[in-house]
PDB file of C-alpha atoms in Angstrom:
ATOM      1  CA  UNK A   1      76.519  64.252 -18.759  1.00  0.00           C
ATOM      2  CA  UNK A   2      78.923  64.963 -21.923  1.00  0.00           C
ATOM      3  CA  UNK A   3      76.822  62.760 -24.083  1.00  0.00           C
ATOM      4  CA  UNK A   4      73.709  64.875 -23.346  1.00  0.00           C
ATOM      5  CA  UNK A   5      75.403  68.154 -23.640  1.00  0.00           C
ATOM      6  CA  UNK A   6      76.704  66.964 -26.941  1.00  0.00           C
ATOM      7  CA  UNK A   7      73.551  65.725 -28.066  1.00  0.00           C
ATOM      8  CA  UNK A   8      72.052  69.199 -26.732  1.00  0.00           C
ATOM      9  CA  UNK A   9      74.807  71.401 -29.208  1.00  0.00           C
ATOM     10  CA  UNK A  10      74.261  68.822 -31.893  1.00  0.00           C
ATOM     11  CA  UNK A  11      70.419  69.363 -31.573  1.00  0.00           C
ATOM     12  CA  UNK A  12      70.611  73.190 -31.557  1.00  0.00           C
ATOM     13  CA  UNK A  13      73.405  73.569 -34.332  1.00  0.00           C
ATOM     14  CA  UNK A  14      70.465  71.640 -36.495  1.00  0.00           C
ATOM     15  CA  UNK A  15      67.964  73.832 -35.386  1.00  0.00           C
ATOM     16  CA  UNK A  16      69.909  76.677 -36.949  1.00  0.00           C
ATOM     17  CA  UNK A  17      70.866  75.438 -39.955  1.00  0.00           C
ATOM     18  CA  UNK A  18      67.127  74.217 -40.250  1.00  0.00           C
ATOM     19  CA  UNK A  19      66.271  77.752 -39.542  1.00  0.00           C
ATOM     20  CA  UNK A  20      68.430  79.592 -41.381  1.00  0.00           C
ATOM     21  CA  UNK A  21      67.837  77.055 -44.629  1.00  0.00           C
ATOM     22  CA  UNK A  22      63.949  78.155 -44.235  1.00  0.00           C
ATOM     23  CA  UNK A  23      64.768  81.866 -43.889  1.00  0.00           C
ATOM     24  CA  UNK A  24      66.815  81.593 -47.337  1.00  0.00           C
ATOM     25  CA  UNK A  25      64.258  79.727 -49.361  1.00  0.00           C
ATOM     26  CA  UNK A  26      61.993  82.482 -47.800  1.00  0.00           C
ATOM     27  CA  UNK A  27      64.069  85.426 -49.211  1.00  0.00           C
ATOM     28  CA  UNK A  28      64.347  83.593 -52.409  1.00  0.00           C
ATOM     29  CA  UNK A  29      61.233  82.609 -53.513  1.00  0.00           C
ATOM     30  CA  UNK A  30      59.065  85.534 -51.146  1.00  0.00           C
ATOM     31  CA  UNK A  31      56.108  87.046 -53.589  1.00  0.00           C
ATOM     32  CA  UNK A  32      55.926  90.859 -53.441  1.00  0.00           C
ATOM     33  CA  UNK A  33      52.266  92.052 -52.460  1.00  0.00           C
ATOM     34  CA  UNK A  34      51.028  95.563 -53.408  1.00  0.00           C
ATOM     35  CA  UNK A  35      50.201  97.127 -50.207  1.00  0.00           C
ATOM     36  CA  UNK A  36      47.119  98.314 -51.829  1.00  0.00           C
ATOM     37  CA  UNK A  37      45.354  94.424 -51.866  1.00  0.00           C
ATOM     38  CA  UNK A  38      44.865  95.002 -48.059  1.00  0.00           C
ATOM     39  CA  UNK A  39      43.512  98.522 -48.417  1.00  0.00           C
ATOM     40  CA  UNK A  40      41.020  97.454 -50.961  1.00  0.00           C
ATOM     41  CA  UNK A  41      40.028  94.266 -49.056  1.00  0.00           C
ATOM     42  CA  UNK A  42      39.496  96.428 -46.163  1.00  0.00           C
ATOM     43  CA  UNK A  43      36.773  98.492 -47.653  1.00  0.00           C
ATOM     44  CA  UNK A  44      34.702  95.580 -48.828  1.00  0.00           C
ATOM     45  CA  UNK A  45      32.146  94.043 -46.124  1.00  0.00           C
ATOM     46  CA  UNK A  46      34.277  90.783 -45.624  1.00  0.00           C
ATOM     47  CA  UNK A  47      31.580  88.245 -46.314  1.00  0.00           C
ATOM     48  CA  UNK A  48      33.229  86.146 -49.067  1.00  0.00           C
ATOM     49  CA  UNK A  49      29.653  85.943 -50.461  1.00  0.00           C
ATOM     50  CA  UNK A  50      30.874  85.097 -54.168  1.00  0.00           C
ATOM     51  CA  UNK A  51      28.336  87.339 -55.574  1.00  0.00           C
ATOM     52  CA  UNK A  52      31.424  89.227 -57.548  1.00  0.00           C
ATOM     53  CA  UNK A  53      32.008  85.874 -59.144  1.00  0.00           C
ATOM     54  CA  UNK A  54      35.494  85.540 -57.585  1.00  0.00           C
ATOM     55  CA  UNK A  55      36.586  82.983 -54.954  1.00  0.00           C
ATOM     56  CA  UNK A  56      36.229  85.826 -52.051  1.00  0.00           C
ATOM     57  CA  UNK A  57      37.011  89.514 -50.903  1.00  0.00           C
ATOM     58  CA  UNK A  58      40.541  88.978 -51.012  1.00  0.00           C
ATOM     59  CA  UNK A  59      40.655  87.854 -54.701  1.00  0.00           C
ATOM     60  CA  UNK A  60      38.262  90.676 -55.424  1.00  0.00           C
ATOM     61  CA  UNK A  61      41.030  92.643 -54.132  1.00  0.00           C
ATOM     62  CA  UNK A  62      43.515  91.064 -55.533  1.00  0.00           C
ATOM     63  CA  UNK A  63      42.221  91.613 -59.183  1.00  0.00           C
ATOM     64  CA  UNK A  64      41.262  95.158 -58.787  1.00  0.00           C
ATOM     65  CA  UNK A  65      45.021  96.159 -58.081  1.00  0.00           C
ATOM     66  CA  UNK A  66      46.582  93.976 -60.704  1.00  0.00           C
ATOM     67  CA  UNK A  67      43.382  95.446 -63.311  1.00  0.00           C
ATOM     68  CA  UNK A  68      44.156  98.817 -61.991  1.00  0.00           C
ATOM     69  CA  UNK A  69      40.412  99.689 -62.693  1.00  0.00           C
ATOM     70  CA  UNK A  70      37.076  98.391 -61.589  1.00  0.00           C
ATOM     71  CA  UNK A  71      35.621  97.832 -65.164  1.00  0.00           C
ATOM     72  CA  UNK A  72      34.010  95.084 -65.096  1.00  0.00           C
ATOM     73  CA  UNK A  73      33.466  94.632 -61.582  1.00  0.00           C
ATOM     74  CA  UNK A  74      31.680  94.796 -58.506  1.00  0.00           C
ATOM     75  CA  UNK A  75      30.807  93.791 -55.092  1.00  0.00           C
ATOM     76  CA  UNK A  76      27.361  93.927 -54.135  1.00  0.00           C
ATOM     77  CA  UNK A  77      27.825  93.281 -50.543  1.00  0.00           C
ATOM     78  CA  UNK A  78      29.193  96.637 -50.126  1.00  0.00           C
ATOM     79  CA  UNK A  79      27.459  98.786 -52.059  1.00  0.00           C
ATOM     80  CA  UNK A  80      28.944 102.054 -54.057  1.00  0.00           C
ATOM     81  CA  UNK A  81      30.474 103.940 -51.458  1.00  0.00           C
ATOM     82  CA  UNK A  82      32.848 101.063 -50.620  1.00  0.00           C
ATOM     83  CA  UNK A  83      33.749 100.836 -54.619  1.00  0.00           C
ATOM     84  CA  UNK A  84      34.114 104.958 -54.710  1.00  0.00           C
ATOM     85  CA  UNK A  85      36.754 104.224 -52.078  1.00  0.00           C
ATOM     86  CA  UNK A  86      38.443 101.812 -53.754  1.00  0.00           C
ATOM     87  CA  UNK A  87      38.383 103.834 -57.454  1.00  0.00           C
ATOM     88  CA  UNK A  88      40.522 106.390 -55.165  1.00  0.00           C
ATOM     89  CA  UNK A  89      43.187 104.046 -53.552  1.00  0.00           C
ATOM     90  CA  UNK A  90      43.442 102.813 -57.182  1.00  0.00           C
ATOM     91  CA  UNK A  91      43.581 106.401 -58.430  1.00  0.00           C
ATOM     92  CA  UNK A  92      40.773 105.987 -61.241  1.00  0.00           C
ATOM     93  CA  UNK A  93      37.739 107.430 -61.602  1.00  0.00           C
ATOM     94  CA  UNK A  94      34.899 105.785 -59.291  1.00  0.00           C
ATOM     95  CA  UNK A  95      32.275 104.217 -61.356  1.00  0.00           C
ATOM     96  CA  UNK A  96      28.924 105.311 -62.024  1.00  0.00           C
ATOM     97  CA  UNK A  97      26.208 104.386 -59.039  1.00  0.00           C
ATOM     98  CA  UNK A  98      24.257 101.321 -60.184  1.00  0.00           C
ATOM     99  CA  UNK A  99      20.707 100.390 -59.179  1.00  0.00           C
ATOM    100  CA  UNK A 100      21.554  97.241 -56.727  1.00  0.00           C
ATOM    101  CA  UNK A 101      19.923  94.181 -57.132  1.00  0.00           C
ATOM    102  CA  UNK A 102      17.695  92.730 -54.366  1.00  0.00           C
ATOM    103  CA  UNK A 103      16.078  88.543 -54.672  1.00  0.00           C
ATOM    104  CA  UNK A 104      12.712  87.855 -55.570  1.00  0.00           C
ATOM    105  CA  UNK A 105      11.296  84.774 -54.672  1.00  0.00           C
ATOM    106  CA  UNK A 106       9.101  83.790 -58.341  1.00  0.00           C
ATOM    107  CA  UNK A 107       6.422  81.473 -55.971  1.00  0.00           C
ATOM    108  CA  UNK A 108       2.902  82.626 -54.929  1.00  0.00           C
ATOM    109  CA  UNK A 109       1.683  79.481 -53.816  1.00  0.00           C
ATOM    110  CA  UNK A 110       1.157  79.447 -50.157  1.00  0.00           C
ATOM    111  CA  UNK A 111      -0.091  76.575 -48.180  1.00  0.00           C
ATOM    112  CA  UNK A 112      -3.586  77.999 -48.883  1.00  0.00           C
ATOM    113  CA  UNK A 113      -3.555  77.902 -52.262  1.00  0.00           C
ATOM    114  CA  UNK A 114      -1.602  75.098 -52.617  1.00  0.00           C
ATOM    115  CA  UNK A 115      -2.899  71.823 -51.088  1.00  0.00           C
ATOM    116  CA  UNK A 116      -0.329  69.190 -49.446  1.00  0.00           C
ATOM    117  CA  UNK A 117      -1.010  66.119 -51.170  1.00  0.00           C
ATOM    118  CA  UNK A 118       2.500  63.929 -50.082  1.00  0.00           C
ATOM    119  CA  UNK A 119       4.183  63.012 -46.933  1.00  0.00           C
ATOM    120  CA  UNK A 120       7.968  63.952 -47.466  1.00  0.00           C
ATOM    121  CA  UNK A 121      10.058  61.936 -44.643  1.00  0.00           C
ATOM    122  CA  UNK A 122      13.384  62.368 -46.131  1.00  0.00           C
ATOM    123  CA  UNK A 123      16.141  65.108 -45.617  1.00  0.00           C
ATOM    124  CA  UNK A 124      14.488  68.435 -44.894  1.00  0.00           C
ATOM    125  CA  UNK A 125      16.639  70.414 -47.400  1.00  0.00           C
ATOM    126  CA  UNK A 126      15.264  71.600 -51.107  1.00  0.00           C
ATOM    127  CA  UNK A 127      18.321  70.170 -52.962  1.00  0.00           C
ATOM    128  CA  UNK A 128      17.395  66.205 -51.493  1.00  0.00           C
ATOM    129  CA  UNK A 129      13.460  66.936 -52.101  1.00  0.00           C
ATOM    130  CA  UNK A 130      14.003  67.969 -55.779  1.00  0.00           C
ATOM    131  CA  UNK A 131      16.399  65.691 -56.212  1.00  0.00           C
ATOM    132  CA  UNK A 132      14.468  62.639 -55.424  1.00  0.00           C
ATOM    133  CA  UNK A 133      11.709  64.234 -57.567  1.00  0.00           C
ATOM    134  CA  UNK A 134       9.424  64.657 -54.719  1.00  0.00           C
ATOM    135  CA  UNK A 135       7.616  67.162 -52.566  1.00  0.00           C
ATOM    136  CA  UNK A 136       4.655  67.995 -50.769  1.00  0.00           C
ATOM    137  CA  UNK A 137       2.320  69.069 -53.415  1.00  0.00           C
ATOM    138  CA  UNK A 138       1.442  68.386 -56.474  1.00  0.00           C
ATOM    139  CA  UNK A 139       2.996  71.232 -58.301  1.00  0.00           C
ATOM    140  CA  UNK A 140       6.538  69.899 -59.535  1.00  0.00           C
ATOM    141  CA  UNK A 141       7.853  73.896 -60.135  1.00  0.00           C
ATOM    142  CA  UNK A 142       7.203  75.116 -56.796  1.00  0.00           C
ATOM    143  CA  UNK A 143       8.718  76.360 -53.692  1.00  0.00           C
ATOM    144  CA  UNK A 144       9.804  73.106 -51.513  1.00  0.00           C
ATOM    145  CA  UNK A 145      10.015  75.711 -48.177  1.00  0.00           C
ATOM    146  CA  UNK A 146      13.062  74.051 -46.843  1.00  0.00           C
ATOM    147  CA  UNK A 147      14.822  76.816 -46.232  1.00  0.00           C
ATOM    148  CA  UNK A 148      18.076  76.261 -48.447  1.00  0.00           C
ATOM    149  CA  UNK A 149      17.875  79.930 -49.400  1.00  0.00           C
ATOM    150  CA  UNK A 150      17.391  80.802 -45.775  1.00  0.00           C
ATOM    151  CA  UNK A 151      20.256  78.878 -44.977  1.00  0.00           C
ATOM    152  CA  UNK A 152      23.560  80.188 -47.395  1.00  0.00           C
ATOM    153  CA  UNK A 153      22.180  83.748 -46.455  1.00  0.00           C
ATOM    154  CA  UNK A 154      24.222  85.431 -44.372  1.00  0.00           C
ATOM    155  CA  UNK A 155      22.809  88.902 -43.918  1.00  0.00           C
ATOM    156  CA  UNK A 156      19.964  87.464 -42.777  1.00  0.00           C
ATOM    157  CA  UNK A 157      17.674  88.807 -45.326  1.00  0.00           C
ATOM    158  CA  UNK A 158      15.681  85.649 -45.708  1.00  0.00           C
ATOM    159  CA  UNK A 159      13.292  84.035 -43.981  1.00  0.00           C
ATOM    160  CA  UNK A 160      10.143  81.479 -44.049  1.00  0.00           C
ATOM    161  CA  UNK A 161       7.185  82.691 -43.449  1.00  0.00           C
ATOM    162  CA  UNK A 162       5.130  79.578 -41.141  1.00  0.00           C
ATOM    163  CA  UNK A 163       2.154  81.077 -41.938  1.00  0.00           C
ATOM    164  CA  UNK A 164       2.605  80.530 -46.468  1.00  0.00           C
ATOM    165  CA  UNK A 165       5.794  78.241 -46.407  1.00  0.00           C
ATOM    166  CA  UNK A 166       7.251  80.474 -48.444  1.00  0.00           C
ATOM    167  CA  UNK A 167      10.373  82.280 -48.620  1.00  0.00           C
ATOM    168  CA  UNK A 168      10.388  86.389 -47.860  1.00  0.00           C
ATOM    169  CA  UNK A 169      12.819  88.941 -48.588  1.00  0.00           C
ATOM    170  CA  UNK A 170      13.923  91.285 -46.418  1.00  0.00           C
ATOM    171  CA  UNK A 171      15.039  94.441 -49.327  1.00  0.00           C
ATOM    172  CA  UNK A 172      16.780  96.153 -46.212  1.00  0.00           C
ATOM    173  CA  UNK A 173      19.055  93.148 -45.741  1.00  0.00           C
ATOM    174  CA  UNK A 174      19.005  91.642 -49.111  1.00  0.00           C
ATOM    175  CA  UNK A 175      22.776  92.656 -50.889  1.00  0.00           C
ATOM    176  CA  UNK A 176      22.001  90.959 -54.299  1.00  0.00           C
ATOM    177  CA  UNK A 177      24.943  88.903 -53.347  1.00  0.00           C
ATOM    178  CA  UNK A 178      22.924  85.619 -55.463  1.00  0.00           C
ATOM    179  CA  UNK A 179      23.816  83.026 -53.249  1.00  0.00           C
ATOM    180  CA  UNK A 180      20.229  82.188 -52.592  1.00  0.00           C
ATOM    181  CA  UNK A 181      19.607  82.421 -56.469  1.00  0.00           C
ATOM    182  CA  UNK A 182      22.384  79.560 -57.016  1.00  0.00           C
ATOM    183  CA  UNK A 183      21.344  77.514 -53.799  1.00  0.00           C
ATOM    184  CA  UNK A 184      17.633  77.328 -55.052  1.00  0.00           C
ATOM    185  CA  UNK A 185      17.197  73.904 -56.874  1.00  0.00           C
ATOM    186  CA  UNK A 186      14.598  75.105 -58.933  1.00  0.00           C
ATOM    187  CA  UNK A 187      15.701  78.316 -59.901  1.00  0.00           C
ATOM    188  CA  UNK A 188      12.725  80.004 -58.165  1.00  0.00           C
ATOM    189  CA  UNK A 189      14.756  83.049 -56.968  1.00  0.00           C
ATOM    190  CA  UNK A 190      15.875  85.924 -58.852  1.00  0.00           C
ATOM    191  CA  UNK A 191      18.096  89.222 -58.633  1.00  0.00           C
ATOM    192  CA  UNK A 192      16.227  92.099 -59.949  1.00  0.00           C
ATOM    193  CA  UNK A 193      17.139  95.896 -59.682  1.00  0.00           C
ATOM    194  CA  UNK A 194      15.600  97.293 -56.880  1.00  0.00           C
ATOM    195  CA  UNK A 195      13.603  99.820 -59.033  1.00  0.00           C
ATOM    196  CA  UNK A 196      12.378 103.782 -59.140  1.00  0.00           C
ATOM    197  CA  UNK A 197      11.318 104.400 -55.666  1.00  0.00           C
ATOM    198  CA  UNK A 198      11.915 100.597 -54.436  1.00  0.00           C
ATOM    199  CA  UNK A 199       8.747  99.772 -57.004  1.00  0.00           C
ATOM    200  CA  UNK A 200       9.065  96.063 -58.671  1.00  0.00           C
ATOM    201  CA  UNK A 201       6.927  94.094 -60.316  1.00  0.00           C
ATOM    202  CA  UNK A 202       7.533  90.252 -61.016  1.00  0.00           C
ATOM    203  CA  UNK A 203       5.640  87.358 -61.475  1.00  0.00           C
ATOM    204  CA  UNK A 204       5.206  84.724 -58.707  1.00  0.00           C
ATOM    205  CA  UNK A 205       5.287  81.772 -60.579  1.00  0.00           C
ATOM    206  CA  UNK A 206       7.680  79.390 -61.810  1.00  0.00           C
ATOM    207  CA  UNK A 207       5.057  76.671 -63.636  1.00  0.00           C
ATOM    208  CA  UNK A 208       5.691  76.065 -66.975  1.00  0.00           C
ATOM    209  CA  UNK A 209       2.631  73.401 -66.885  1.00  0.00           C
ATOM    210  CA  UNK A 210      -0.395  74.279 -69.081  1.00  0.00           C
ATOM    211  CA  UNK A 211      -3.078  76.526 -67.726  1.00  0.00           C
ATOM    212  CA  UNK A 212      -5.620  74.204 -66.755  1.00  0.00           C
ATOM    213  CA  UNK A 213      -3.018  71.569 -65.249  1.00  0.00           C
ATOM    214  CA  UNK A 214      -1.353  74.539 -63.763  1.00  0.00           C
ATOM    215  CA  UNK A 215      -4.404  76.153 -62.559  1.00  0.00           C
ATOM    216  CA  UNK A 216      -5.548  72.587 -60.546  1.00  0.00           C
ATOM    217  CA  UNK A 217      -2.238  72.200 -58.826  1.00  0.00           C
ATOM    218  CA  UNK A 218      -2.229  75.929 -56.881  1.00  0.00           C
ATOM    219  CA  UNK A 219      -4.694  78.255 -57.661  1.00  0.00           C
ATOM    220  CA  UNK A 220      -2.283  80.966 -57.752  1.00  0.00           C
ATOM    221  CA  UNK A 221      -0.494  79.715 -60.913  1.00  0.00           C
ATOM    222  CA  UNK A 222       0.658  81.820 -63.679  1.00  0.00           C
ATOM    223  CA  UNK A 223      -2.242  80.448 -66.796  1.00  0.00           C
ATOM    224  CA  UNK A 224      -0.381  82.022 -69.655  1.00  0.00           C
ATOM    225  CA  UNK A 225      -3.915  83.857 -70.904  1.00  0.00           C
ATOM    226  CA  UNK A 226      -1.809  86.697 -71.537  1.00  0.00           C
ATOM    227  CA  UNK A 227      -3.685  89.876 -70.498  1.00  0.00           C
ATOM    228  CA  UNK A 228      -1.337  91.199 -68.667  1.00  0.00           C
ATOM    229  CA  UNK A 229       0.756  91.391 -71.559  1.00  0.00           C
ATOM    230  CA  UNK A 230      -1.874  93.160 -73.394  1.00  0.00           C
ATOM    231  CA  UNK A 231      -2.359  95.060 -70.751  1.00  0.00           C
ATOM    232  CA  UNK A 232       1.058  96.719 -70.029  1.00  0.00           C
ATOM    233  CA  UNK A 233       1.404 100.321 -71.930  1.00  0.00           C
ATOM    234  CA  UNK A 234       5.426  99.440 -72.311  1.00  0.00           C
ATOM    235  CA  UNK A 235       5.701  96.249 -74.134  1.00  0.00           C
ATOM    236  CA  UNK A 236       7.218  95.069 -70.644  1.00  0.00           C
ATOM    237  CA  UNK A 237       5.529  91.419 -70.284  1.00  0.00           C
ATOM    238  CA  UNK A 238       5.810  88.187 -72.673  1.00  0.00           C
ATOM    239  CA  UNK A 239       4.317  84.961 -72.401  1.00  0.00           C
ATOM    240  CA  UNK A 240       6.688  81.512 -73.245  1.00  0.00           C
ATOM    241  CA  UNK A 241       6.049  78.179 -72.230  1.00  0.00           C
ATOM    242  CA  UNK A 242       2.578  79.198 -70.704  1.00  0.00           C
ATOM    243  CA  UNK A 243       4.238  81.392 -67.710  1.00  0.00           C
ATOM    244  CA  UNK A 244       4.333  85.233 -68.005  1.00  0.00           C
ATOM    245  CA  UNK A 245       7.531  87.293 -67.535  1.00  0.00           C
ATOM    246  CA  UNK A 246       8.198  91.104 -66.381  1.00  0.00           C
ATOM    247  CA  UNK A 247      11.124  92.308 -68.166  1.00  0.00           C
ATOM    248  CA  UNK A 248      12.755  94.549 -65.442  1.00  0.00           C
ATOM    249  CA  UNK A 249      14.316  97.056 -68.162  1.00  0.00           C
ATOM    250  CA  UNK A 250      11.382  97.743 -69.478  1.00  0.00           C
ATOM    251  CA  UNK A 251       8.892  97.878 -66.751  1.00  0.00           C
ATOM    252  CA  UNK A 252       7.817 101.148 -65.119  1.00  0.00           C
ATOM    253  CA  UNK A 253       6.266  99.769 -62.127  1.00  0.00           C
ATOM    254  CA  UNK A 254       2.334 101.448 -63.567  1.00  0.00           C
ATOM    255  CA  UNK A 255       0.564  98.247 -61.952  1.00  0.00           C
ATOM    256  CA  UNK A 256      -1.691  97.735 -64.253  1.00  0.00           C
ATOM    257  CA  UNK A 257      -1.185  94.032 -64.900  1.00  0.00           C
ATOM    258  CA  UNK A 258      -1.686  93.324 -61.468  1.00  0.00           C
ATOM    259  CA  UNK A 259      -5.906  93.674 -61.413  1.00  0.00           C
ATOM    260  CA  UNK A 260      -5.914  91.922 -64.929  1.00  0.00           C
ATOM    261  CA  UNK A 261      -4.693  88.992 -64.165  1.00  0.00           C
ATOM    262  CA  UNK A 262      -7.035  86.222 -62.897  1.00  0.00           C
ATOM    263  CA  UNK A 263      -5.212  84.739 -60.511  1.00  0.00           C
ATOM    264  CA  UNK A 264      -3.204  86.571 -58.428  1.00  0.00           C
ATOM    265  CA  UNK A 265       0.259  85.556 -59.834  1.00  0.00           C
ATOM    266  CA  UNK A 266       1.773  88.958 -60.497  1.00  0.00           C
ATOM    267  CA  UNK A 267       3.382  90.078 -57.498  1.00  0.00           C
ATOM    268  CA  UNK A 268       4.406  93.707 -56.644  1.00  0.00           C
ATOM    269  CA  UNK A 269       6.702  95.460 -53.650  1.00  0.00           C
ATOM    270  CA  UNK A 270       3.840  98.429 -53.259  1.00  0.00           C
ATOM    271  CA  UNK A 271       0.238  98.505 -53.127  1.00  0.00           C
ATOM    272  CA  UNK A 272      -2.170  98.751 -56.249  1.00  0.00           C
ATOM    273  CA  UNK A 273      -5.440 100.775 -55.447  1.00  0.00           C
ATOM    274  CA  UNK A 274      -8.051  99.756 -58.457  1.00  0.00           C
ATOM    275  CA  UNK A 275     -10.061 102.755 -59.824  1.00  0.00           C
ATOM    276  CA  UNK A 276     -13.951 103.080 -58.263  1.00  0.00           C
ATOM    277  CA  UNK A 277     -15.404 101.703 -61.498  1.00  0.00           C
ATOM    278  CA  UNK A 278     -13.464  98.076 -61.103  1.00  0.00           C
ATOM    279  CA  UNK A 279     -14.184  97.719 -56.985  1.00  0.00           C
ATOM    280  CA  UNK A 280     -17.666  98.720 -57.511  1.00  0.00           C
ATOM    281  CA  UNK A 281     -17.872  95.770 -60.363  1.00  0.00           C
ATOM    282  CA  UNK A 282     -15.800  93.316 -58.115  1.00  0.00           C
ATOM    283  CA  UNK A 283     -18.259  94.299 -55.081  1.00  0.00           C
ATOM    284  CA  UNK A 284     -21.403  93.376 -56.885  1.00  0.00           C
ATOM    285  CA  UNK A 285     -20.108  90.000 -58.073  1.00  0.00           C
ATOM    286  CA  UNK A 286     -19.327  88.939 -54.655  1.00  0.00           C
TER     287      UNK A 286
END
């Protein structure tokens, strides 16, 4: 019975030495934290999305208090009335309301208008297709439609569409966070302002083939003929490596590129009406 009490004291006197040698080191090497890091993390949406280019909302935090300003940064999960509150627990001036970003998906070719030619029985993920250099068609720039996108999103704001195989946006949900954008193995989608009265204009095509080749492999390709560029009153669209390009900055959403172009592969988030004169000509050569 004595050896067990003594072993019990002997036990216990360790446990406070233990204790108070972790409660010194503690004291001693403890990092101060500005109170303000958990005010600022609090106002941002909490999704650790990585679109501010930091490791997560808590280093976004964490380098807005020890900046002491938001130049040079923002969160796009959570919009400008989360950074107005944060200008004011930082005691600067909030920053000036920016035009957020939504994703674009730069692929037209549904299943339609592009044929399945392959059997893929590998991994169902984009990254493993394009990888192995495969895929189901015969166009080497397009969507795969695994999903990838779908998958790293996680407002939701993506989905596939069974009846094209292609990815759609949802600009309600969408955050501009990027994280599709950097999941996407061939760089098919893209962050572009959301635009004057939610009106964009992109092209749907990522084919950098020659028109012809192009042309045979989904009939919705971008040819490079370049009206569209001659069309645009603002100097908005170039042509490179046979695939057309809206510069965002520059375009003002007219539409008039969209009836010019022969194939379908400029894309646009509102409806173009043609004028009577052009449906009357399309009518009569159907």
């Amino acid at each position: 019975m004595e050896l067990f009490l003594f072993t019990v004291c002997i036990l216990g006197i360790l446990g406070l030495v233990g204790a108070l040698v972790l409660w010194l080191t503690a004291e001693k090497f403890k990092v101060e934290e500005d109170p303000r890091i958990d005010l600022v993390e609090a106002c941002l949406a909490g999704a650790n999305c990585g679109g501010c280019g930091l490791a997560g909302c808590r280093a976004f935090a964490v380098k807005c208090v020890e900046q002491g300003s938001l130049d040079g940064l923002s969160c796009p999960s959570s919009g400008s009335d989360a950074l107005a509150r944060i200008a004011s627990i930082l005691g600067v001036e909030a920053p000036e309301e920016k035009m957020r970003n939504v994703a674009v998906v730069r692929c037209n070719g549904s299943c339609a208008s592009r044929p399945r030619k392959y059997v893929y029985d590998g991994a169902q993920t984009c990254a493993i297709m394009d990888g192995a250099g495969v895929g189901t068609t015969g166009c080497s720039f397009g969507c795969l439609g695994c999903g990838d996108c779908v998958q790293v999103c996680i407002f939701d704001a993506i989905i596939i569409d069974k009846a094209t195989g292609l990815p759609v946006v949802d600009t309600d949900l969408c955050t501009g966070c990027g994280a599709c954008v950097k999941e996407c193995p061939r760089n098919i989608v893209e962050l572009r302002p959301l635009g004057r009265r939610e009106r964009r204009v992109w092209v749907g095509c990522s084919n950098r083939d020659k028109g012809a080749v192009a042309r045979k492999e989904c009939s919705a390709a971008c040819i490079g003929c370049g009206k569209c560029m001659r069309t645009c009153p603002f100097g908005a669209i170039s042509v490179s490596d046979n695939l057309a390009y809206v510069n965002p900055e520059m375009c003002r959403a007219c539409g008039k590129c969209l009836p010019v172009c022969p194939t379908g592969a400029i894309l646009a988030s509102f409806e173009v009406k043609l004028p009577k004169a052009e449906t009357n000509e399309q009518s009569q050569n159907i």
